[in-house]
């Protein structure tokens, strides 16, 4: 397994905040959704699913150029093929909305090329789902009650 710079609790908080943000967004409360997405990003600013969710919120708030700028920045920072493909696809979609067909085509093409390489991140989606499931099974109210109280 690769060394991960955040703790398991931080990872679960990050993932949960992303999920909560997306849920709140789905019921059209963009302000609450943005709060939860930002909380996920405070744990790990490079967390690609949260950055993509943030771009969706920015677009829905009428700030599509800001969404594009944020994803372009993340793209320059990411080193994973899978992450790059997801960001390229989202950028293609945003440029398509902005009626910039040339940029949209370029990003869709790059997303497809990244996907076609067959490269996968070391931390696969299946392993991540299993990881989240194990956290959910472990972090019960009874388990939390057993923790020492802060003094």
C-alpha positions as a Python dict, from the first residue, in 0.01 Angstrom:
ca = {
    (1, 'X'): (0, 0, 0),
    (2, 'X'): (122, 353, -70),
    (3, 'X'): (200, 579, 223),
    (4, 'X'): (-94, 811, 282),
    (5, 'X'): (-27, 1147, 446),
    (6, 'X'): (-368, 1179, 615),
    (7, 'X'): (-508, 960, 890),
    (8, 'X'): (-785, 705, 839),
    (9, 'X'): (-1022, 925, 1038),
    (10, 'X'): (-937, 1221, 813),
    (11, 'X'): (-1003, 1007, 505),
    (12, 'X'): (-1343, 900, 633),
    (13, 'X'): (-1433, 1259, 729),
    (14, 'X'): (-1321, 1380, 387),
    (15, 'X'): (-1524, 1116, 206),
    (16, 'X'): (-1830, 1168, 425),
    (17, 'X'): (-1822, 1546, 378),
    (18, 'X'): (-1800, 1497, 2),
    (19, 'X'): (-2103, 1264, 12),
    (20, 'X'): (-2298, 1501, 237),
    (21, 'X'): (-2209, 1792, 10),
    (22, 'X'): (-2333, 1606, -295),
    (23, 'X'): (-2653, 1504, -116),
    (24, 'X'): (-2726, 1858, -2),
    (25, 'X'): (-2652, 1979, -355),
    (26, 'X'): (-2900, 1727, -489),
    (27, 'X'): (-3173, 1898, -287),
    (28, 'X'): (-3060, 2237, -424),
    (29, 'X'): (-2898, 2390, -118),
    (30, 'X'): (-2577, 2506, -281),
    (31, 'X'): (-2457, 2697, 27),
    (32, 'X'): (-2470, 2391, 254),
    (33, 'X'): (-2322, 2171, -17),
    (34, 'X'): (-2031, 2411, -57),
    (35, 'X'): (-1963, 2407, 319),
    (36, 'X'): (-1930, 2028, 320),
    (37, 'X'): (-1720, 2015, 3),
    (38, 'X'): (-1487, 2278, 153),
    (39, 'X'): (-1457, 2070, 473),
    (40, 'X'): (-1353, 1770, 264),
    (41, 'X'): (-1096, 1987, 87),
    (42, 'X'): (-950, 2114, 415),
    (43, 'X'): (-850, 1755, 492),
    (44, 'X'): (-694, 1706, 148),
    (45, 'X'): (-701, 1994, -102),
    (46, 'X'): (-603, 1758, -384),
    (47, 'X'): (-893, 1513, -324),
    (48, 'X'): (-1010, 1485, -685),
    (49, 'X'): (-1375, 1376, -626),
    (50, 'X'): (-1429, 1675, -397),
    (51, 'X'): (-1256, 1910, -642),
    (52, 'X'): (-1482, 1782, -921),
    (53, 'X'): (-1786, 1825, -694),
    (54, 'X'): (-1669, 2178, -620),
    (55, 'X'): (-1656, 2248, -995),
    (56, 'X'): (-2016, 2126, -1027),
    (57, 'X'): (-2124, 2363, -749),
    (58, 'X'): (-1938, 2656, -905),
    (59, 'X'): (-2098, 2587, -1242),
    (60, 'X'): (-2446, 2563, -1087),
    (61, 'X'): (-2380, 2895, -911),
    (62, 'X'): (-2308, 3056, -1250),
    (63, 'X'): (-1930, 3059, -1201),
    (64, 'X'): (-1827, 2824, -1482),
    (65, 'X'): (-1500, 3012, -1557),
    (66, 'X'): (-1402, 2970, -1189),
    (67, 'X'): (-1487, 2599, -1210),
    (68, 'X'): (-1263, 2564, -1516),
    (69, 'X'): (-979, 2758, -1353),
    (70, 'X'): (-994, 2541, -1041),
    (71, 'X'): (-988, 2218, -1239),
    (72, 'X'): (-704, 2340, -1462),
    (73, 'X'): (-504, 2403, -1143),
    (74, 'X'): (-584, 2055, -1006),
    (75, 'X'): (-492, 1902, -1341),
    (76, 'X'): (-148, 2062, -1322),
    (77, 'X'): (-101, 1914, -973),
    (78, 'X'): (-233, 1559, -1023),
    (79, 'X'): (-5, 1270, -1104),
    (80, 'X'): (-258, 989, -1140),
    (81, 'X'): (-384, 876, -1479),
    (82, 'X'): (-731, 801, -1344),
    (83, 'X'): (-752, 1139, -1171),
    (84, 'X'): (-631, 1313, -1483),
    (85, 'X'): (-891, 1138, -1697),
    (86, 'X'): (-1174, 1239, -1462),
    (87, 'X'): (-1061, 1600, -1456),
    (88, 'X'): (-1010, 1611, -1834),
    (89, 'X'): (-1362, 1476, -1888),
    (90, 'X'): (-1514, 1733, -1650),
    (91, 'X'): (-1319, 2012, -1820),
    (92, 'X'): (-1444, 1893, -2157),
    (93, 'X'): (-1799, 1912, -2029),
    (94, 'X'): (-1750, 2263, -1888),
    (95, 'X'): (-1588, 2391, -2209),
    (96, 'X'): (-1876, 2237, -2404),
    (97, 'X'): (-2121, 2433, -2187),
    (98, 'X'): (-1917, 2748, -2256),
    (99, 'X'): (-1954, 2675, -2631),
    (100, 'X'): (-1579, 2632, -2673),
    (101, 'X'): (-1587, 2322, -2893),
    (102, 'X'): (-1212, 2316, -2962),
    (103, 'X'): (-1119, 2311, -2593),
    (104, 'X'): (-1400, 2064, -2515),
    (105, 'X'): (-1279, 1828, -2789),
    (106, 'X'): (-918, 1852, -2667),
    (107, 'X'): (-1013, 1765, -2308),
    (108, 'X'): (-1244, 1480, -2411),
    (109, 'X'): (-967, 1343, -2632),
    (110, 'X'): (-713, 1361, -2347),
    (111, 'X'): (-961, 1195, -2109),
    (112, 'X'): (-1013, 908, -2353),
    (113, 'X'): (-639, 869, -2410),
    (114, 'X'): (-578, 852, -2035),
    (115, 'X'): (-852, 592, -1994),
    (116, 'X'): (-720, 389, -2287),
    (117, 'X'): (-379, 346, -2126),
    (118, 'X'): (-536, 99, -1886),
    (119, 'X'): (-332, 242, -1601),
    (120, 'X'): (-499, 236, -1263),
    (121, 'X'): (-431, 415, -941),
    (122, 'X'): (-269, 204, -671),
    (123, 'X'): (-575, 259, -453),
    (124, 'X'): (-850, 108, -671),
    (125, 'X'): (-1219, 193, -646),
    (126, 'X'): (-1304, -155, -516),
    (127, 'X'): (-1039, -137, -247),
    (128, 'X'): (-1158, 212, -154),
    (129, 'X'): (-1522, 97, -125),
    (130, 'X'): (-1406, -190, 98),
    (131, 'X'): (-1201, 56, 303),
    (132, 'X'): (-1500, 290, 354),
    (133, 'X'): (-1723, -7, 440),
    (134, 'X'): (-1477, -121, 707),
    (135, 'X'): (-1470, 230, 855),
    (136, 'X'): (-1849, 247, 862),
    (137, 'X'): (-1863, -90, 1037),
    (138, 'X'): (-1598, 14, 1288),
    (139, 'X'): (-1702, 370, 1370),
    (140, 'X'): (-2021, 292, 1558),
    (141, 'X'): (-2162, 508, 1839),
    (142, 'X'): (-2051, 239, 2085),
    (143, 'X'): (-1696, 251, 1950),
    (144, 'X'): (-1688, 632, 1973),
    (145, 'X'): (-1817, 616, 2333),
    (146, 'X'): (-1514, 403, 2424),
    (147, 'X'): (-1268, 677, 2326),
    (148, 'X'): (-1102, 871, 2607),
    (149, 'X'): (-1265, 1204, 2679),
    (150, 'X'): (-1069, 1522, 2604),
    (151, 'X'): (-940, 1703, 2908),
}
